């Protein structure tokens, strides 16, 4: 589990927030519990029977670690690398099939919020703990291929997903949109999103209540603020930059 921090600190606004790094599932994308369904398929492929005590313990861990790189989760659950890779491949295949079946949707107001962020002069990057093929399947299902200039998965940032800061820093380096990391806002629905933003030195780390982790967990993990939804993000960032 992510080591929880005590409260958020206000770091944002010194030079404005030019780059916004947004999580996908649970933050901008509503998948209706597909992660758990795909995990059950993957676990069965490795001999874990749905409904068994082992399955329930593993499913509990999956819920707790939402936001973490999926291969890291499977390494913890299944131990050896070969089993972890088998589980991850089965998970990605199952999730991709569910996504292809039209079982994902945008969080209400997410696309509009991204457009408003862009209109305000901010660059937006979408990140995920899924593999690239799964991320692309989600983007295709939503018609979001051209929504943002850059999307990142753990493999695009050296292989380490959240809670490591690598994807946030990759977004910072590859877009060139910000002059310093305190001009970056990181937004997500899990403690792992918050941890990744804090470790990167982001100027604002913001949670949303549309996904896996509740507001108390997000705040303990260091969120500067927690919003009902990403739809409220454009105004929240604008308010941070207004003179006090």
XYZ file of N, CA, C and O in Angstrom, residues 47-242:
784
model
N -5.649 -20.534 -11.992
C -6.164 -21.551 -11.086
C -6.823 -21.051 -9.829
O -7.064 -21.836 -8.900
N -7.122 -19.753 -9.758
C -7.787 -19.202 -8.577
C -9.289 -19.171 -8.843
O -9.761 -18.455 -9.731
N -10.036 -19.936 -8.098
C -11.467 -20.078 -8.324
C -12.230 -18.869 -7.816
O -12.023 -18.436 -6.668
N -13.105 -18.320 -8.650
C -13.935 -17.188 -8.239
C -14.771 -17.568 -7.029
O -15.360 -18.646 -6.973
N -14.818 -16.686 -6.036
C -15.585 -16.930 -4.821
C -14.819 -17.632 -3.726
O -15.294 -17.707 -2.590
N -13.622 -18.157 -4.050
C -12.816 -18.816 -3.028
C -12.203 -17.780 -2.087
O -12.154 -16.587 -2.394
N -11.728 -18.242 -0.923
C -11.106 -17.328 0.033
C -9.897 -16.632 -0.592
O -9.686 -15.426 -0.388
N -9.112 -17.390 -1.358
C -7.937 -16.788 -1.993
C -8.348 -15.712 -2.986
O -7.747 -14.634 -3.036
N -9.388 -16.003 -3.753
C -9.870 -15.023 -4.723
C -10.342 -13.758 -4.020
O -10.035 -12.634 -4.466
N -11.069 -13.899 -2.934
C -11.585 -12.729 -2.218
C -10.446 -11.911 -1.623
O -10.494 -10.674 -1.638
N -9.407 -12.582 -1.100
C -8.252 -11.846 -0.569
C -7.540 -11.091 -1.680
O -7.150 -9.928 -1.508
N -7.373 -11.742 -2.812
C -6.700 -11.083 -3.923
C -7.536 -9.923 -4.469
O -6.994 -8.861 -4.790
N -8.838 -10.118 -4.555
C -9.709 -9.062 -5.054
C -9.676 -7.851 -4.119
O -9.690 -6.703 -4.576
N -9.606 -8.112 -2.826
C -9.491 -7.019 -1.858
C -8.217 -6.219 -2.088
O -8.212 -4.982 -2.040
N -7.129 -6.930 -2.386
C -5.860 -6.251 -2.651
C -5.947 -5.437 -3.940
O -5.426 -4.310 -4.012
N -6.595 -5.972 -4.949
C -6.777 -5.244 -6.203
C -7.524 -3.935 -5.947
O -7.175 -2.876 -6.481
N -8.570 -3.990 -5.126
C -9.333 -2.773 -4.809
C -8.459 -1.757 -4.076
O -8.505 -0.560 -4.361
N -7.683 -2.241 -3.122
C -6.845 -1.347 -2.327
C -5.781 -0.665 -3.178
O -5.381 0.469 -2.890
N -5.311 -1.361 -4.211
C -4.186 -0.851 -5.005
C -4.618 -0.286 -6.352
O -3.802 -0.165 -7.258
N -5.889 0.069 -6.484
C -6.339 0.715 -7.715
C -5.464 1.931 -7.978
O -5.220 2.746 -7.090
N -5.017 2.053 -9.198
C -4.138 3.156 -9.563
C -2.699 2.731 -9.728
O -1.925 3.396 -10.422
N -2.319 1.629 -9.096
C -0.957 1.120 -9.243
C -0.835 0.399 -10.588
O -1.816 -0.105 -11.134
N 0.379 0.339 -11.110
C 0.643 -0.421 -12.323
C 0.151 -1.849 -12.138
O 0.444 -2.503 -11.133
N -0.603 -2.358 -13.111
C -1.222 -3.673 -12.957
C -0.188 -4.799 -12.869
O -0.375 -5.752 -12.107
N 0.902 -4.705 -13.597
C 1.904 -5.760 -13.507
C 2.507 -5.810 -12.111
O 2.805 -6.890 -11.596
N 2.644 -4.670 -11.457
C 3.152 -4.651 -10.078
C 2.189 -5.350 -9.138
O 2.604 -6.077 -8.221
N 0.899 -5.136 -9.368
C -0.117 -5.805 -8.544
C -0.026 -7.314 -8.718
O -0.045 -8.075 -7.736
N 0.115 -7.776 -9.954
C 0.180 -9.218 -10.199
C 1.483 -9.818 -9.670
O 1.497 -10.983 -9.269
N 2.556 -9.066 -9.682
C 3.794 -9.573 -9.078
C 3.603 -9.825 -7.589
O 4.106 -10.812 -7.046
N 2.895 -8.941 -6.926
C 2.625 -9.126 -5.497
C 1.716 -10.338 -5.268
O 1.963 -11.133 -4.349
N 0.691 -10.481 -6.090
C -0.305 -11.530 -5.857
C 0.191 -12.918 -6.214
O -0.173 -13.897 -5.552
N 1.007 -13.026 -7.270
C 1.371 -14.349 -7.770
C 2.844 -14.688 -7.622
O 3.265 -15.786 -7.965
N 3.643 -13.744 -7.125
C 5.012 -14.061 -6.737
C 6.008 -14.066 -7.871
O 6.682 -13.064 -8.097
N 6.102 -15.155 -8.601
C 7.151 -15.265 -9.617
C 6.772 -14.477 -10.866
O 5.592 -14.255 -11.168
N 7.785 -14.058 -11.593
C 7.583 -13.184 -12.742
C 6.772 -13.853 -13.847
O 5.925 -13.205 -14.478
N 6.994 -15.141 -14.088
C 6.266 -15.818 -15.151
C 4.764 -15.818 -14.875
O 3.953 -15.539 -15.768
N 4.391 -16.138 -13.633
C 2.966 -16.139 -13.277
C 2.380 -14.738 -13.360
O 1.250 -14.547 -13.820
N 3.138 -13.753 -12.902
C 2.667 -12.368 -12.954
C 2.425 -11.937 -14.391
O 1.407 -11.289 -14.698
N 3.339 -12.296 -15.290
C 3.179 -11.924 -16.692
C 1.977 -12.634 -17.317
O 1.235 -12.043 -18.119
N 1.759 -13.898 -16.971
C 0.594 -14.631 -17.471
C -0.698 -13.979 -16.997
O -1.639 -13.790 -17.776
N -0.736 -13.630 -15.711
C -1.926 -12.996 -15.154
C -2.167 -11.644 -15.800
O -3.302 -11.285 -16.143
N -1.099 -10.892 -16.003
C -1.244 -9.564 -16.593
C -1.751 -9.666 -18.033
O -2.623 -8.892 -18.456
N -1.213 -10.618 -18.797
C -1.659 -10.795 -20.174
C -3.139 -11.192 -20.221
O -3.906 -10.684 -21.061
N -3.548 -12.097 -19.323
C -4.952 -12.515 -19.279
C -5.847 -11.352 -18.869
O -6.954 -11.186 -19.409
N -5.378 -10.550 -17.924
C -6.142 -9.377 -17.484
C -6.331 -8.400 -18.630
O -7.448 -7.933 -18.897
N -5.242 -8.058 -19.304
C -5.314 -7.079 -20.385
C -6.225 -7.566 -21.511
O -6.991 -6.790 -22.088
N -6.154 -8.857 -21.830
C -7.015 -9.407 -22.878
C -8.486 -9.318 -22.476
O -9.341 -8.896 -23.269
N -8.773 -9.713 -21.223
C -10.157 -9.688 -20.750
C -10.685 -8.257 -20.690
O -11.827 -7.982 -21.107
N -9.866 -7.337 -20.191
C -10.308 -5.946 -20.081
C -10.534 -5.359 -21.482
O -11.521 -4.656 -21.724
N -9.627 -5.651 -22.397
C -9.771 -5.154 -23.756
C -11.050 -5.639 -24.412
O -11.718 -4.886 -25.139
N -11.411 -6.904 -24.167
C -12.645 -7.444 -24.737
C -13.872 -6.750 -24.143
O -14.843 -6.458 -24.862
N -13.834 -6.484 -22.855
C -14.948 -5.794 -22.203
C -15.084 -4.367 -22.731
O -16.186 -3.883 -22.983
N -13.939 -3.699 -22.894
C -13.946 -2.339 -23.434
C -14.498 -2.354 -24.858
O -15.318 -1.517 -25.237
N -14.054 -3.326 -25.648
C -14.523 -3.436 -27.023
C -16.011 -3.709 -27.110
O -16.638 -3.440 -28.141
N -16.569 -4.233 -26.028
C -18.004 -4.496 -25.994
C -18.838 -3.283 -25.619
O -20.037 -3.405 -25.379
N -18.197 -2.135 -25.546
C -18.923 -0.895 -25.283
C -19.252 -0.672 -23.824
O -20.213 0.051 -23.509
N -18.462 -1.251 -22.911
C -18.773 -1.163 -21.487
C -17.994 -0.074 -20.752
O -17.923 -0.092 -19.535
N -17.424 0.867 -21.488
C -16.797 2.023 -20.844
C -17.480 3.290 -21.342
O -18.060 3.317 -22.433
N -17.400 4.336 -20.527
C -17.965 5.626 -20.895
C -17.125 6.718 -20.258
O -16.407 6.476 -19.277
N -17.207 7.885 -20.802
C -16.531 9.019 -20.188
C -17.249 9.403 -18.902
O -18.476 9.312 -18.807
N -16.487 9.801 -17.882
C -17.098 10.428 -16.715
C -17.850 11.667 -17.207
O -17.315 12.432 -18.023
N -19.084 11.872 -16.775
C -19.843 13.027 -17.262
C -19.066 14.339 -17.119
O -18.556 14.657 -16.038
N -18.953 15.046 -18.208
C -18.267 16.329 -18.196
C -16.769 16.252 -18.390
O -16.103 17.292 -18.472
N -16.211 15.040 -18.517
C -14.751 14.907 -18.606
C -14.207 15.510 -19.889
O -13.238 16.284 -19.861
N -14.768 15.140 -21.032
C -14.269 15.667 -22.304
C -14.422 17.179 -22.360
O -13.536 17.898 -22.850
N -15.536 17.682 -21.846
C -15.762 19.120 -21.825
C -14.751 19.820 -20.913
O -14.249 20.906 -21.248
N -14.425 19.182 -19.785
C -13.436 19.760 -18.879
C -12.065 19.829 -19.537
O -11.339 20.823 -19.401
N -11.709 18.778 -20.260
C -10.421 18.782 -20.967
C -10.394 19.884 -22.008
O -9.388 20.591 -22.168
N -11.497 20.083 -22.712
C -11.570 21.155 -23.702
C -11.420 22.524 -23.039
O -10.731 23.415 -23.570
N -12.034 22.703 -21.878
C -11.922 23.974 -21.161
C -10.495 24.202 -20.662
O -9.993 25.335 -20.695
N -9.844 23.144 -20.213
C -8.444 23.270 -19.790
C -7.583 23.697 -20.971
O -6.714 24.573 -20.844
N -7.828 23.072 -22.105
C -7.066 23.423 -23.312
C -7.326 24.868 -23.722
O -6.408 25.608 -24.077
N -8.598 25.298 -23.660
C -8.946 26.666 -24.037
C -8.304 27.687 -23.096
O -8.077 28.840 -23.507
N -8.022 27.259 -21.867
C -7.363 28.136 -20.901
C -5.846 28.153 -21.075
O -5.137 28.789 -20.281
N -5.353 27.442 -22.094
C -3.923 27.446 -22.371
C -3.135 26.370 -21.657
O -1.896 26.397 -21.657
N -3.827 25.406 -21.080
C -3.136 24.325 -20.373
C -2.992 23.107 -21.297
O -3.884 22.815 -22.099
N -1.888 22.403 -21.171
C -1.674 21.151 -21.902
C -2.142 20.001 -21.025
O -1.844 19.961 -19.830
N -2.873 19.052 -21.602
C -3.423 17.918 -20.851
C -2.813 16.621 -21.363
O -2.730 16.389 -22.579
N -2.394 15.777 -20.432
C -1.876 14.442 -20.738
C -2.710 13.420 -19.978
O -3.015 13.621 -18.793
N -3.090 12.333 -20.641
C -3.835 11.252 -20.000
C -2.891 10.103 -19.666
O -2.089 9.680 -20.505
N -2.983 9.585 -18.437
C -2.114 8.495 -18.002
C -2.944 7.334 -17.458
O -4.089 7.503 -17.063
N -2.315 6.148 -17.429
C -3.006 4.952 -16.956
C -2.011 3.959 -16.394
O -0.817 4.017 -16.702
N -2.506 3.050 -15.551
C -1.696 1.936 -15.085
C -1.826 0.715 -15.970
O -1.160 -0.298 -15.750
N -2.686 0.791 -17.005
C -2.856 -0.306 -17.941
C -1.716 -0.345 -18.951
O -0.956 0.616 -19.095
N -1.650 -1.426 -19.701
C -0.704 -1.531 -20.806
C -1.186 -0.664 -21.971
O -2.357 -0.283 -22.051
N -0.282 -0.386 -22.902
C -0.601 0.484 -24.041
C -1.780 -0.038 -24.857
O -2.663 0.740 -25.259
N -1.823 -1.345 -25.110
C -2.919 -1.881 -25.931
C -4.273 -1.617 -25.276
O -5.251 -1.283 -25.966
N -4.339 -1.746 -23.963
C -5.593 -1.506 -23.251
C -5.925 -0.025 -23.255
O -7.085 0.368 -23.460
N -4.925 0.807 -23.024
C -5.153 2.251 -23.067
C -5.691 2.671 -24.428
O -6.651 3.444 -24.524
N -5.093 2.144 -25.489
C -5.551 2.483 -26.837
C -6.986 2.003 -27.079
O -7.766 2.686 -27.763
N -7.320 0.829 -26.542
C -8.690 0.324 -26.705
C -9.693 1.264 -26.036
O -10.787 1.504 -26.575
N -9.343 1.796 -24.872
C -10.224 2.749 -24.185
C -10.351 4.032 -24.993
O -11.449 4.556 -25.190
N -9.231 4.551 -25.467
C -9.258 5.780 -26.263
C -10.113 5.600 -27.517
O -10.893 6.487 -27.884
N -9.975 4.446 -28.169
C -10.764 4.180 -29.372
C -12.250 4.067 -29.046
O -13.107 4.577 -29.780
N -12.563 3.392 -27.936
C -13.964 3.202 -27.561
C -14.650 4.537 -27.283
O -15.854 4.698 -27.552
N -13.898 5.493 -26.755
C -14.461 6.794 -26.411
C -14.319 7.814 -27.540
O -14.858 8.920 -27.436
N -13.565 7.465 -28.584
C -13.290 8.436 -29.637
C -12.371 9.545 -29.173
O -12.484 10.695 -29.620
N -11.426 9.198 -28.298
C -10.548 10.190 -27.669
C -9.131 10.212 -28.247
O -8.238 10.809 -27.661
N -8.905 9.619 -29.375
C -7.544 9.550 -29.930
C -6.922 10.929 -30.118
O -5.718 11.104 -29.942
N -7.736 11.903 -30.489
C -7.227 13.243 -30.759
C -7.587 14.240 -29.660
O -7.459 15.452 -29.852
N -8.022 13.740 -28.520
C -8.482 14.637 -27.459
C -7.330 15.386 -26.799
O -7.462 16.561 -26.435
N -6.194 14.702 -26.619
C -5.031 15.307 -25.966
C -3.789 15.031 -26.807
O -3.767 14.081 -27.597
N -2.736 15.815 -26.621
C -1.537 15.623 -27.444
C -0.676 14.441 -27.043
O 0.163 13.997 -27.821
N -0.868 13.921 -25.826
C -0.009 12.838 -25.349
C -0.764 11.960 -24.369
O -1.479 12.460 -23.492
N -0.635 10.642 -24.527
C -1.137 9.676 -23.545
C 0.028 8.791 -23.136
O 0.877 8.444 -23.957
N 0.045 8.409 -21.869
C 1.171 7.644 -21.332
C 0.687 6.450 -20.529
O -0.289 6.543 -19.771
N 1.392 5.326 -20.677
C 1.226 4.157 -19.821
C 2.589 3.886 -19.172
O 3.595 4.498 -19.549
N 2.679 2.980 -18.192
C 3.963 2.752 -17.530
C 5.110 2.435 -18.478
O 6.236 2.920 -18.284
N 4.853 1.663 -19.535
C 5.925 1.308 -20.465
C 6.504 2.523 -21.171
O 7.670 2.519 -21.578
N 5.721 3.581 -21.297
C 6.196 4.804 -21.943
C 7.119 5.609 -21.041
O 7.756 6.561 -21.488
N 7.175 5.225 -19.769
C 7.971 5.973 -18.795
C 8.986 5.060 -18.109
O 9.264 5.194 -16.915
N 9.517 4.110 -18.863
C 10.550 3.234 -18.313
C 10.029 2.004 -17.613
O 10.823 1.227 -17.065
N 8.706 1.811 -17.600
C 8.142 0.587 -17.040
C 7.581 0.699 -15.636
O 6.908 -0.212 -15.169
N 7.859 1.809 -14.961
C 7.348 1.957 -13.598
C 6.095 2.825 -13.611
O 6.100 3.949 -14.086
N 5.024 2.274 -13.073
C 3.786 3.042 -12.950
C 3.692 3.685 -11.589
O 4.663 3.779 -10.842
N 2.514 4.139 -11.240
C 2.293 4.724 -9.928
C 2.507 3.681 -8.817
O 2.256 2.510 -9.062
N 2.987 4.059 -7.659
C 3.126 5.415 -7.124
C 4.421 6.126 -7.511
O 4.699 7.201 -6.981
N 5.209 5.547 -8.391
C 6.423 6.234 -8.835
C 6.042 7.479 -9.638
O 4.991 7.518 -10.265
N 6.901 8.475 -9.667
C 6.576 9.728 -10.357
C 6.869 9.704 -11.848
O 6.700 10.719 -12.526
N 7.275 8.567 -12.385
C 7.848 8.508 -13.722
C 6.912 9.021 -14.821
O 7.344 9.731 -15.736
N 5.621 8.668 -14.774
C 4.721 9.118 -15.832
C 4.500 10.623 -15.764
O 4.405 11.289 -16.808
N 4.416 11.165 -14.562
C 4.270 12.616 -14.422
C 5.501 13.319 -14.989
O 5.394 14.288 -15.747
N 6.672 12.817 -14.640
C 7.908 13.435 -15.125
C 8.071 13.243 -16.630
O 8.581 14.129 -17.326
N 7.631 12.095 -17.153
C 7.679 11.877 -18.598
C 6.772 12.874 -19.314
O 7.127 13.416 -20.366
N 5.593 13.136 -18.743
C 4.690 14.126 -19.328
C 5.335 15.508 -19.324
O 5.260 16.256 -20.309
N 5.978 15.847 -18.224
C 6.673 17.124 -18.096
C 7.771 17.264 -19.146
O 7.877 18.285 -19.843
N 8.579 16.221 -19.304
C 9.714 16.286 -20.227
C 9.273 16.223 -21.688
O 9.808 16.940 -22.542
N 8.297 15.357 -21.979
C 7.946 15.132 -23.383
C 7.082 16.237 -23.972
O 7.149 16.504 -25.172
N 6.273 16.908 -23.155
C 5.437 17.979 -23.694
C 6.186 19.306 -23.736
O 5.924 20.132 -24.617
N 7.089 19.532 -22.796
C 7.745 20.829 -22.703
C 6.773 21.952 -22.386
O 7.067 23.127 -22.601
N 5.612 21.600 -21.848
C 4.566 22.593 -21.613
C 4.817 23.451 -20.385
O 4.267 24.553 -20.269
N 5.602 22.952 -19.446
C 5.863 23.669 -18.202
C 7.361 23.907 -18.054
O 8.180 23.131 -18.547
N 7.691 24.993 -17.365
C 9.093 25.335 -17.148
C 9.652 24.704 -15.880
O 10.869 24.611 -15.715
N 8.778 24.284 -14.981
C 9.187 23.668 -13.718
C 8.075 22.737 -13.258
O 6.911 22.906 -13.645
N 8.422 21.757 -12.421
C 7.413 20.778 -12.022
C 6.323 21.382 -11.158
O 5.225 20.811 -11.070
N 6.575 22.548 -10.536
C 5.497 23.141 -9.749
C 4.466 23.845 -10.631
O 3.513 24.428 -10.136
N 4.638 23.755 -11.942
C 3.617 24.208 -12.880
C 2.777 23.045 -13.408
O 2.035 23.189 -14.374
N 2.898 21.891 -12.756
C 2.165 20.677 -13.142
C 1.082 20.391 -12.111
O 1.340 20.457 -10.898
N -0.126 20.072 -12.563
C -1.197 19.567 -11.704
C -1.416 18.100 -12.019
O -1.468 17.711 -13.192
N -1.521 17.279 -10.987
C -1.783 15.842 -11.136
C -3.155 15.556 -10.527
O -3.430 15.955 -9.387
N -3.995 14.866 -11.287
C -5.377 14.634 -10.866
C -5.713 13.153 -11.009
O -5.456 12.546 -12.053
N -6.290 12.567 -9.956
C -6.655 11.164 -10.013
C -7.620 10.770 -8.921
O -7.962 11.572 -8.049
N -8.028 9.504 -8.958
C -9.036 9.009 -8.019
C -8.474 8.077 -6.957
O -9.238 7.526 -6.165
N -7.147 7.883 -6.937
C -6.568 6.931 -5.990
C -5.407 7.538 -5.210
O -4.801 8.535 -5.630
N -5.084 6.883 -4.098
C -3.927 7.287 -3.304
C -2.645 7.198 -4.111
O -1.708 7.984 -3.897
N -2.588 6.272 -5.052
C -1.400 6.109 -5.876
C -1.209 7.294 -6.814
O -0.077 7.702 -7.081
N -2.303 7.854 -7.314
C -2.211 9.067 -8.119
C -1.621 10.200 -7.292
O -0.759 10.957 -7.767
N -2.104 10.332 -6.046
C -1.612 11.392 -5.171
C -0.123 11.206 -4.889
O 0.665 12.153 -4.942
N 0.265 9.974 -4.610
C 1.672 9.697 -4.308
C 2.570 10.010 -5.488
O 3.648 10.597 -5.340
N 2.141 9.628 -6.693
C 2.937 9.910 -7.883
C 3.122 11.399 -8.097
O 4.209 11.859 -8.452
N 2.060 12.169 -7.866
C 2.161 13.615 -8.017
C 3.077 14.240 -6.990
O 3.899 15.109 -7.311
N 2.965 13.804 -5.750
C 3.816 14.352 -4.694
C 5.281 14.021 -4.933
O 6.161 14.880 -4.770
N 5.545 12.806 -5.332
C 6.933 12.402 -5.577
C 7.540 13.144 -6.763
O 8.755 13.352 -6.815
N 6.689 13.554 -7.699
C 7.182 14.313 -8.853
C 7.410 15.776 -8.513
O 8.041 16.497 -9.288
N 6.883 16.237 -7.386
C 7.002 17.640 -7.021
C 5.969 18.521 -7.682
O 6.188 19.729 -7.864
N 4.824 17.958 -8.048
C 3.791 18.711 -8.749
C 3.293 19.884 -7.907
O 3.242 19.815 -6.675
N 2.882 20.945 -8.606
C 2.399 22.125 -7.916
C 1.028 21.951 -7.297
O 0.673 22.639 -6.347
N 0.227 21.050 -7.822
C -1.084 20.742 -7.265
C -1.362 19.264 -7.463
O -1.111 18.715 -8.535
N -1.854 18.616 -6.410
C -2.216 17.203 -6.444
C -3.669 17.123 -5.988
O -3.976 17.419 -4.831
N -4.549 16.738 -6.892
C -5.983 16.870 -6.664
C -6.675 15.528 -6.855
O -6.461 14.836 -7.859
N -7.507 15.169 -5.906
C -8.289 13.940 -5.995
C -9.691 14.209 -6.501
O -10.196 15.333 -6.418
N -10.313 13.149 -7.031
C -11.717 13.209 -7.433
C -12.455 12.035 -6.805
O -11.876 10.982 -6.547
N -13.764 12.222 -6.573
C -14.544 11.228 -5.849
C -15.334 10.303 -6.766
O -16.326 9.696 -6.328
N -14.904 10.151 -8.003
C -15.653 9.326 -8.955
C -15.049 7.937 -9.133
O -15.510 7.182 -9.996
N -14.024 7.600 -8.347
C -13.322 6.352 -8.590
C -13.150 5.480 -7.371
O -14.057 5.353 -6.537
N -11.958 4.911 -7.247
C -11.725 3.807 -6.321
C -11.624 4.213 -4.862
O -12.089 3.486 -3.978
N -10.987 5.347 -4.563
C -10.686 5.693 -3.177
C -11.517 6.883 -2.715
O -11.717 7.845 -3.464
N -11.975 6.801 -1.469
C -12.824 7.841 -0.905
C -11.991 9.058 -0.483
O -10.762 8.996 -0.375
N -12.684 10.155 -0.213
C -12.000 11.410 0.101
C -11.031 11.309 1.276
O -9.909 11.842 1.186
N -11.375 10.640 2.394
C -10.398 10.584 3.488
C -9.073 9.943 3.080
O -7.998 10.418 3.476
N -9.140 8.871 2.287
C -7.908 8.214 1.829
C -7.112 9.129 0.913
O -5.881 9.187 0.984
N -7.798 9.856 0.044
C -7.109 10.777 -0.864
C -6.423 11.890 -0.089
O -5.274 12.262 -0.383
N -7.085 12.406 0.930
C -6.485 13.485 1.721
C -5.319 12.965 2.558
O -4.292 13.650 2.697
N -5.465 11.774 3.121
C -4.344 11.207 3.875
C -3.138 10.970 2.975
O -1.989 11.034 3.427
N -3.403 10.682 1.697
C -2.319 10.440 0.757
C -1.685 11.726 0.244
O -0.730 11.683 -0.516
N -2.214 12.887 0.674
C -1.570 14.151 0.354
C -2.300 15.049 -0.606
O -1.729 16.043 -1.069
N -3.578 14.755 -0.940
C -4.318 15.594 -1.877
C -4.437 17.016 -1.348
O -4.786 17.229 -0.181
N -4.150 17.988 -2.197
C -4.358 19.390 -1.843
C -5.840 19.722 -1.792
O -6.264 20.593 -1.031
N -6.606 19.040 -2.624
C -8.043 19.251 -2.670
C -8.677 17.982 -3.232
O -8.005 17.187 -3.905
N -9.959 17.777 -2.942
C -10.715 16.657 -3.496
C -12.003 17.212 -4.080
O -12.773 17.876 -3.384
N -12.235 16.954 -5.355
C -13.386 17.479 -6.074
C -14.438 16.387 -6.283
O -14.097 15.207 -6.337
N -15.700 16.771 -6.426
C -16.718 15.768 -6.736
C -16.421 15.025 -8.037
O -16.698 13.842 -8.163
N -15.848 15.733 -9.008
C -15.628 15.156 -10.332
C -14.607 15.991 -11.073
O -14.371 17.159 -10.753
N -14.007 15.395 -12.109
C -13.088 16.131 -12.974
C -13.790 17.282 -13.684
O -13.140 18.232 -14.141
N -15.102 17.231 -13.777
C -15.845 18.317 -14.411
C -15.627 19.643 -13.707
O -15.720 20.713 -14.329
N -15.316 19.601 -12.403
C -15.075 20.825 -11.635
C -13.633 21.301 -11.703
O -13.279 22.344 -11.163
N -12.765 20.548 -12.403
C -11.337 20.864 -12.389
C -10.979 22.210 -13.016
O -10.157 22.945 -12.443
N -11.515 22.576 -14.180
C -11.101 23.860 -14.762
C -11.296 25.042 -13.817
O -10.399 25.880 -13.660
N -12.439 25.117 -13.172
C -12.680 26.212 -12.242
C -11.794 26.106 -11.010
O -11.306 27.111 -10.487
N -11.555 24.883 -10.547
C -10.689 24.705 -9.375
C -9.275 25.211 -9.650
O -8.695 25.908 -8.821
N -8.730 24.886 -10.812
C -7.374 25.345 -11.134
C -7.350 26.858 -11.326
O -6.399 27.530 -10.898
N -8.388 27.399 -11.975
C -8.459 28.846 -12.152
C -8.506 29.571 -10.810
O -7.841 30.599 -10.615
N -9.268 29.002 -9.868
C -9.376 29.619 -8.545
C -8.048 29.611 -7.809
O -7.720 30.547 -7.070
N -7.245 28.571 -8.009
C -5.945 28.502 -7.354
C -5.009 29.614 -7.812
O -4.110 30.016 -7.074
N -5.212 30.081 -9.019
C -4.291 31.059 -9.597
C -4.749 32.502 -9.402
O -4.008 33.424 -9.743
N -5.963 32.681 -8.871
C -6.424 34.038 -8.653
C -5.663 34.673 -7.482
O -5.342 33.991 -6.501
